[in-house]
mmCIF file of C-alpha atoms in Angstrom:
data_model
loop_
_atom_site.group_PDB
_atom_site.id
_atom_site.type_symbol
_atom_site.label_atom_id
_atom_site.label_comp_id
_atom_site.label_asym_id
_atom_site.label_seq_id
_atom_site.Cartn_x
_atom_site.Cartn_y
_atom_site.Cartn_z
ATOM 1 C CA MET A 1085 51.844 25.329 81.385
ATOM 2 C CA ALA A 1086 53.527 22.648 83.408
ATOM 3 C CA ALA A 1087 54.030 18.950 82.916
ATOM 4 C CA LYS A 1088 50.950 16.736 82.645
ATOM 5 C CA GLU A 1089 50.436 13.507 84.501
ATOM 6 C CA VAL A 1090 48.300 11.038 82.540
ATOM 7 C CA ILE A 1091 46.587 8.449 84.719
ATOM 8 C CA LEU A 1092 46.337 5.110 82.951
ATOM 9 C CA SER A 1093 43.486 2.608 83.204
ATOM 10 C CA ARG A 1094 45.628 0.087 85.046
ATOM 11 C CA ARG A 1095 49.057 -0.627 86.483
ATOM 12 C CA TYR A 1096 51.725 -1.886 84.074
ATOM 13 C CA GLU A 1097 54.678 -4.055 85.022
ATOM 14 C CA VAL A 1098 57.638 -3.965 82.676
ATOM 15 C CA PRO A 1099 60.778 -5.985 83.467
ATOM 16 C CA GLY A 1100 63.593 -3.775 84.718
ATOM 17 C CA VAL A 1101 61.431 -0.776 85.615
ATOM 18 C CA ALA A 1102 59.220 0.068 88.577
ATOM 19 C CA PRO A 1103 55.519 -0.682 87.941
ATOM 20 C CA PHE A 1104 53.625 2.365 86.701
ATOM 21 C CA ASP A 1105 50.011 3.500 86.383
ATOM 22 C CA ARG A 1106 50.687 7.000 85.046
ATOM 23 C CA VAL A 1107 52.874 8.710 82.473
ATOM 24 C CA THR A 1108 54.345 12.177 82.922
ATOM 25 C CA LEU A 1109 54.680 14.423 79.863
ATOM 26 C CA ARG A 1110 56.660 17.661 79.810
ATOM 27 C CA GLU A 1111 55.293 20.662 77.957
ATOM 28 C CA PRO A 1112 56.442 20.878 74.314
ATOM 29 C CA THR A 1113 58.755 23.745 73.433
ATOM 30 C CA TYR A 1114 59.202 25.901 70.347
ATOM 31 C CA ALA A 1115 62.079 23.600 69.369
ATOM 32 C CA ASP A 1116 59.815 20.548 69.642
ATOM 33 C CA ARG A 1117 57.078 22.016 67.470
ATOM 34 C CA TYR A 1118 58.871 24.195 64.947
ATOM 35 C CA MET A 1119 62.608 23.567 64.854
ATOM 36 C CA SER A 1120 62.098 19.794 64.686
ATOM 37 C CA GLY A 1121 59.510 20.227 61.936
ATOM 38 C CA LEU A 1122 56.913 18.150 63.800
ATOM 39 C CA GLY A 1123 54.153 20.752 63.640
ATOM 40 C CA LEU A 1124 50.765 19.885 65.108
ATOM 41 C CA PRO A 1125 49.743 16.334 66.063
ATOM 42 C CA GLN A 1126 46.153 17.110 65.012
ATOM 43 C CA GLU A 1127 44.450 19.602 62.753
ATOM 44 C CA TRP A 1128 40.950 20.570 61.728
ATOM 45 C CA GLN A 1129 40.028 19.958 58.085
ATOM 46 C CA PRO A 1130 36.803 20.594 56.154
ATOM 47 C CA ASN A 1131 34.821 17.429 55.498
ATOM 48 C CA GLY A 1132 33.178 18.492 52.232
ATOM 49 C CA ARG A 1133 29.698 18.644 53.779
ATOM 50 C CA GLY A 1134 29.930 22.102 55.269
ATOM 51 C CA GLY A 1135 31.467 20.874 58.496
ATOM 52 C CA GLY A 1136 34.837 19.753 59.643
ATOM 53 C CA MET A 1137 36.708 16.983 61.347
ATOM 54 C CA VAL A 1138 39.854 16.573 63.386
ATOM 55 C CA VAL A 1139 42.606 14.626 61.664
ATOM 56 C CA THR A 1140 45.217 13.010 63.923
ATOM 57 C CA TYR A 1141 48.698 12.161 62.649
ATOM 58 C CA PRO A 1142 49.777 9.035 64.597
ATOM 59 C CA GLU A 1143 53.418 9.330 63.525
ATOM 60 C CA VAL A 1144 53.541 12.918 64.828
ATOM 61 C CA VAL A 1145 51.864 11.894 68.098
ATOM 62 C CA ASP A 1146 54.485 9.165 68.535
ATOM 63 C CA ALA A 1147 57.375 11.505 67.665
ATOM 64 C CA TYR A 1148 56.170 13.954 70.324
ATOM 65 C CA LEU A 1149 55.781 11.192 72.910
ATOM 66 C CA GLN A 1150 59.366 10.094 72.200
ATOM 67 C CA ARG A 1151 60.479 13.624 73.112
ATOM 68 C CA LEU A 1152 58.044 14.501 75.913
ATOM 69 C CA ILE A 1153 57.664 11.432 78.136
ATOM 70 C CA VAL A 1154 59.506 12.123 81.382
ATOM 71 C CA SER A 1155 58.526 8.939 83.202
ATOM 72 C CA PRO A 1156 58.440 5.967 83.039
ATOM 73 C CA GLY A 1157 60.407 6.487 79.796
ATOM 74 C CA TYR A 1158 59.221 6.161 76.205
ATOM 75 C CA GLU A 1159 60.909 2.773 75.842
ATOM 76 C CA HIS A 1160 58.575 1.329 78.502
ATOM 77 C CA ILE A 1161 55.165 2.243 77.042
ATOM 78 C CA SER A 1162 54.996 -0.130 74.058
ATOM 79 C CA GLY A 1163 52.833 -2.604 75.994
ATOM 80 C CA ILE A 1164 50.162 -0.182 77.206
ATOM 81 C CA SER A 1165 46.620 -0.653 75.919
ATOM 82 C CA ALA A 1166 45.255 1.259 72.939
ATOM 83 C CA THR A 1167 42.852 2.967 75.341
ATOM 84 C CA ASP A 1168 45.751 4.246 77.420
ATOM 85 C CA GLY A 1169 47.523 5.253 74.216
ATOM 86 C CA GLY A 1170 44.451 7.356 73.458
ATOM 87 C CA ARG A 1171 44.786 9.004 76.862
ATOM 88 C CA LEU A 1172 48.367 9.963 76.012
ATOM 89 C CA GLU A 1173 47.214 11.293 72.624
ATOM 90 C CA ALA A 1174 44.483 13.405 74.244
ATOM 91 C CA ALA A 1175 46.898 14.815 76.828
ATOM 92 C CA LEU A 1176 49.401 15.666 74.101
ATOM 93 C CA ALA A 1177 46.724 17.382 71.994
ATOM 94 C CA GLY A 1178 45.745 19.448 75.033
ATOM 95 C CA PHE A 1179 49.150 21.123 75.015
ATOM 96 C CA PHE A 1180 48.312 22.661 71.627
ATOM 97 C CA LEU A 1181 44.822 23.974 72.404
ATOM 98 C CA GLU A 1182 44.257 27.635 73.188
ATOM 99 C CA PRO A 1183 42.650 28.219 76.572
ATOM 100 C CA THR A 1184 38.976 29.130 76.313
ATOM 101 C CA GLY A 1185 37.930 32.608 77.354
ATOM 102 C CA SER A 1186 40.107 35.656 77.343
ATOM 103 C CA THR A 1187 41.750 37.402 80.230
ATOM 104 C CA ALA A 1188 42.858 40.340 78.076
ATOM 105 C CA SER A 1189 40.842 43.527 78.219
ATOM 106 C CA PRO A 1190 39.164 44.596 74.969
ATOM 107 C CA THR A 1191 41.182 46.888 72.723
ATOM 108 C CA ASN A 1192 39.643 49.992 71.178
ATOM 109 C CA LEU A 1193 40.378 49.755 67.466
ATOM 110 C CA SER A 1194 38.541 52.981 66.566
ATOM 111 C CA SER A 1195 40.386 55.891 65.062
ATOM 112 C CA GLY A 1196 39.603 59.409 63.970
ATOM 113 C CA SER A 1197 39.236 60.356 60.298
ATOM 114 C CA ASP A 1198 42.910 61.340 60.233
ATOM 115 C CA GLY A 1199 44.003 57.946 61.626
ATOM 116 C CA SER A 1200 44.665 59.229 65.131
ATOM 117 C CA PRO A 1201 43.281 57.261 68.097
ATOM 118 C CA ALA A 1202 39.668 58.071 68.921
ATOM 119 C CA ALA A 1203 39.069 60.161 72.012
ATOM 120 C CA SER A 1204 38.049 58.285 75.148
ATOM 121 C CA PRO A 1205 34.395 58.767 76.155
ATOM 122 C CA GLU A 1206 35.210 60.229 79.601
#
């Protein structure tokens, strides 16, 4: 997975930096997720009614953004709208989602009574 470019709802002008209307995030690494102790920015939890809900940890989202924003720089995003902050959150969460569908071929998990692999039906 490569970097993600998040298009914002409008152009922002911050003194001392070129105006921007997008934020570029690099892909998180093993060190970002595990070695730093950040873990996941969101997780699914049961809601007590037989269903579930996604819980977002704002402090974890922010810690990731501090590490992952390539441009315009984390220090320049404090004035963006809450809506655009939500766009950054959604893009960040997307890094942690498994792709849908599988490209792997099915594996035969059958075995003979002695534990040996089952014979192919050829």
